[in-house]
Structure formats: structure tokens, C-alpha cells
Amino acid sequence: MMEKGAYIFDCLRTPRGKRKQGALNEVTPIKLLAGLMKELDNRHQLDTSEIDDVVIGCVTPVGEQGSNIAKMATQFAGWNLDVPAMQVNRFCATGLETINLAAMKVLSGWENLIVAGGVECMSRVPMGSDGGPMSSDPHVSFKTPFIPQGIGADLIATIEKFSRKDVDQFALESQKKAVKAIKENKFKSIVPVRDQNGILILEHDEHVRDGVTLDDLENLKPSFESIGLMGMDSVALQNYPHIEFIHHIHTPGNSSGIVDGAALVLIGSMEKGKELGLKPRAKILSSALVGTDPIIMLTGPGPATKKALKKASMKISDIDLLEVNEAFASVVLRFAKDLNLKNLDNVNVNGGSIALGHPLGATGSMLMGTLIDELERRDLQTGLVTLCVGGGMGIATIIERV
């Protein structure tokens, strides 16, 4: 009898291209996705008619990223016309949510081979350009008070007494680790982006700042102080009356970078993998979602991780490597406190979104590839990916190498 489970056969991603004058500015989201789809096809000689579904995340699904970009990309890539596809949006969790949805489909027994992933071209389709009542409808805002995520990050830092030096030092380490990882070619999942003539456009993560110093970071001005003074701080403080004022310590240097990028993850049953000659790299052990306070918004990774650990009958000490999305430095520091981590030695060992960038709909899938690559490189077994999520949510997924 074949073992029941959801297995990851492959992970691949584009490099992350910076928003301003970046190499990927010229590339449309559908071309980023289709390029990865062609690479996945070629790498495994896939009969794409065997794919039961394609689940692609995108947080700003309008314009060039609208109209179910997942299905458009499969057709543009030349995949079999029988392949169905859908677009998913769970804010920053989207890239990991597609993996979890794929795993659930496989575990149900109704489907056997899924392509998950995500895309976000933030230089071409700006963050927030899809609008939405959360921030724009005063009637909604009155009942569900809205503040920008950066205010939430500063609120976390204020409550937890994280200093500007704490978050800048964390950011510096993220940069150093990412630079080292690039120089040592640790990001094995990267697929270079080329134009229609095969000319190389980008082959490395472009947002990383080699040589940045603590002085450089300390000289940056807080990003959210001005909008805080315009009234957003007051909204937050109404819900946290024990806080007298918010310390604004997050800057462009200790917050996630705005970038372009895409990622794909091939997931299926062991039986289908054997049938198609696919070697499993990891097994998905558990996943979890939580809701948290939508005002502070960014505290979800801790409770989501605890929930996922409970489902897997594991403790945090059972996890060899962790990828905690660096939406803001205070998010990871709060996560470490929630999980009682004595140090961050096994957290984001190759840097994170502060250094590399956070292409919203793709990040979760990118982190999974980074995690599996590093588990294999170090010959370790277990890993966890977790992200904070807009609107007050958290997500976590635990895997084990096969």
C-alpha cells in the first residue's frame, strides 16, 4: 500500500529584482511565471496533462497581474490546455498558502500532482493599487480600525521594548548572511531570467546591499513617523491605552524590500511521483493558520508556529532550521520571544526579506525553496516556514526531508 502524504518534488524561483531601476522592471509577471513553468517542464520532462491544478498566489491581482494570472501563465507557457489553474490571495502568506492548499488537495486523495507558487511584480503593479475597503472605506475603518503595517511593527517594538539598535543590528545580520549566501551560491533554487532571445536579464538577488554598515542603517530616517503623527498613532493607541506613545524605529533598512519575483513548488503524492519518475525532496508534516489582533497585525508567526507544532506532535527544539519572514525586524524578534528561543542561530541562516526583498505573493514559496536547499546542504531533517499576514493573521508549515 502506498504511503499517504503530500511531498515536495521541486522548488524553483526567479531572482528578486529591486523596484527602482531594477533588472526585472522590464519583465511582465506572466513572463516571470511562464519562464519558471517552462523550466519546471524541461527539468522533469513533465507531461503537463498529468497536473491536476495550478495554484498561484498574487497579492495585487489587478492590471498585468489580474484576470487569473495562473491560468493565463499556463497557456502562455505552452502547457496542456487541460490544466486548470487559480489565483489565491492571503496577503503576505499567499506563497505559503498555495503550498498548503496543494498539500490538502493531495492529502484528500482527489488530486495527485499540483503546481503551487506565487508572483508579484511590485515595480509594475504597485502595492495597494487594488484598493479595498480595509483602508479606503470610512464605514469599514470605523468598525475595523486600520493602521499601516509599519505602525504595527513600531507598536510591537514599543511594547516589547526593542530599541532602534536592536532592529538595525538584526537588519545588518540579515544583509551579511544574504551576501555570504550569494557569494557561496547557496540559493540553488534560483532560475536566471532571460529575454525572448535568451539574453540574460538577471541571475542573482538584486536588492542585497553588500558592504552596508551599522552606521549606514542608523542614519536612515523612520519610515512611519510622519503618518503616525497624522493620526495613525492615535488609532493604534486607542486600542493599546497602556502605551503612552509609539517609538518609530523601522526604516527602509530594517523593513522588507519591495521587489519583483516569482516562485513555483511541485507537490504531489508518492504514487504519482514514482509513476512520473519524480524524486521527493521533502514531506509536508503540518500547516496552521491563526487570526490575531488586526491593529497590531503582525504577531501571527508565534501562535501559528505553536499550532503547527501541536498538529505535528513536535516541539520547537525538534525543528532544525526556521524561515521567519522578515516583514519588519520586530516581527522576527517578537517571534523569538514568543517561542522562547535563546538565540537566532537557526533562524533565517541565509538572510531574509530585509536583505533579499519580499515579493508579496511569491515570498512564502521562495522561503520553502530556501529552506529545503539549506536542509539538504547541511544534511538536516526538519524545517519550518512562517509569515505574519496583513489584517491580523499568521501562517506556518512544517516539513521533513525525505
Short mmCIF file of N, CA and C in Angstrom, two decimals, residues 285 309 314-323 341 343-349 371 374-376 378-385 398-401:
data_model
loop_
_atom_site.label_atom_id
_atom_site.label_comp_id
_atom_site.label_asym_id
_atom_site.label_seq_id
_atom_site.Cartn_x
_atom_site.Cartn_y
_atom_site.Cartn_z
N LEU A 285 4.53 17.99 6.86
CA LEU A 285 4.04 17.34 8.07
C LEU A 285 2.80 18.00 8.64
N LEU A 309 3.15 23.10 15.32
CA LEU A 309 3.93 22.15 16.12
C LEU A 309 3.02 21.16 16.85
N MET A 314 5.19 17.95 17.78
CA MET A 314 6.60 18.34 17.85
C MET A 314 6.77 19.53 18.79
N LYS A 315 8.02 19.77 19.18
CA LYS A 315 8.41 20.95 19.94
C LYS A 315 9.30 21.81 19.06
N ILE A 316 9.45 23.07 19.43
CA ILE A 316 10.29 23.96 18.63
C ILE A 316 11.72 23.44 18.58
N SER A 317 12.15 22.75 19.61
CA SER A 317 13.51 22.19 19.63
C SER A 317 13.69 21.06 18.63
N ASP A 318 12.57 20.53 18.10
CA ASP A 318 12.64 19.46 17.09
C ASP A 318 12.90 20.02 15.69
N ILE A 319 12.82 21.34 15.54
CA ILE A 319 12.97 21.96 14.23
C ILE A 319 14.43 22.37 14.02
N ASP A 320 15.02 21.89 12.94
CA ASP A 320 16.43 22.17 12.68
C ASP A 320 16.66 23.58 12.14
N LEU A 321 15.85 24.00 11.18
CA LEU A 321 16.01 25.32 10.58
C LEU A 321 14.65 26.00 10.46
N LEU A 322 14.65 27.33 10.67
CA LEU A 322 13.41 28.10 10.59
C LEU A 322 13.58 29.25 9.60
N GLU A 323 12.55 29.47 8.79
CA GLU A 323 12.47 30.64 7.93
C GLU A 323 11.29 31.48 8.40
N LEU A 341 13.06 31.37 22.18
CA LEU A 341 14.32 30.99 21.55
C LEU A 341 15.47 31.70 22.27
N ASN A 343 18.51 31.97 21.10
CA ASN A 343 19.26 32.71 20.10
C ASN A 343 18.60 32.51 18.75
N LEU A 344 19.14 33.17 17.73
CA LEU A 344 18.59 33.07 16.38
C LEU A 344 19.53 32.31 15.45
N ASP A 345 20.31 31.40 16.01
CA ASP A 345 21.34 30.70 15.24
C ASP A 345 20.77 29.87 14.09
N ASN A 346 19.55 29.34 14.25
CA ASN A 346 18.96 28.51 13.19
C ASN A 346 17.78 29.20 12.50
N VAL A 347 17.70 30.52 12.65
CA VAL A 347 16.62 31.31 12.04
C VAL A 347 17.18 32.13 10.88
N ASN A 348 16.59 31.97 9.69
CA ASN A 348 16.98 32.77 8.52
C ASN A 348 18.50 32.77 8.34
N VAL A 349 19.05 31.58 8.24
CA VAL A 349 20.52 31.45 8.23
C VAL A 349 21.16 32.04 6.98
N LEU A 371 14.59 27.00 2.35
CA LEU A 371 14.66 26.07 3.48
C LEU A 371 15.11 24.68 3.05
N GLU A 374 18.78 24.50 2.03
CA GLU A 374 19.72 24.57 3.15
C GLU A 374 19.67 23.31 4.01
N LEU A 375 18.50 22.72 4.16
CA LEU A 375 18.42 21.44 4.87
C LEU A 375 19.26 20.39 4.16
N GLU A 376 19.18 20.37 2.85
CA GLU A 376 19.97 19.41 2.08
C GLU A 376 21.46 19.72 2.20
N ARG A 378 23.08 21.14 4.60
CA ARG A 378 23.59 20.84 5.94
C ARG A 378 23.30 19.41 6.39
N ASP A 379 22.57 18.67 5.57
CA ASP A 379 22.14 17.31 5.91
C ASP A 379 21.34 17.30 7.21
N LEU A 380 20.38 18.21 7.29
CA LEU A 380 19.45 18.27 8.42
C LEU A 380 18.09 17.76 7.97
N GLN A 381 17.16 17.61 8.92
CA GLN A 381 15.92 16.90 8.61
C GLN A 381 14.65 17.76 8.60
N THR A 382 14.49 18.62 9.60
CA THR A 382 13.19 19.27 9.77
C THR A 382 13.30 20.78 9.62
N GLY A 383 12.24 21.38 9.09
CA GLY A 383 12.23 22.83 8.90
C GLY A 383 10.84 23.40 9.00
N LEU A 384 10.80 24.71 9.23
CA LEU A 384 9.52 25.42 9.38
C LEU A 384 9.58 26.75 8.64
N VAL A 385 8.50 27.09 7.97
CA VAL A 385 8.33 28.40 7.34
C VAL A 385 7.13 29.08 7.99
N ILE A 398 5.34 22.99 8.49
CA ILE A 398 6.47 22.18 8.92
C ILE A 398 6.73 21.09 7.89
N ILE A 399 8.00 20.91 7.53
CA ILE A 399 8.37 19.88 6.57
C ILE A 399 9.47 19.00 7.15
N GLU A 400 9.64 17.85 6.51
CA GLU A 400 10.71 16.92 6.87
C GLU A 400 11.34 16.39 5.58
N ARG A 401 12.65 16.39 5.52
CA ARG A 401 13.34 15.86 4.34
C ARG A 401 13.05 14.37 4.17
#
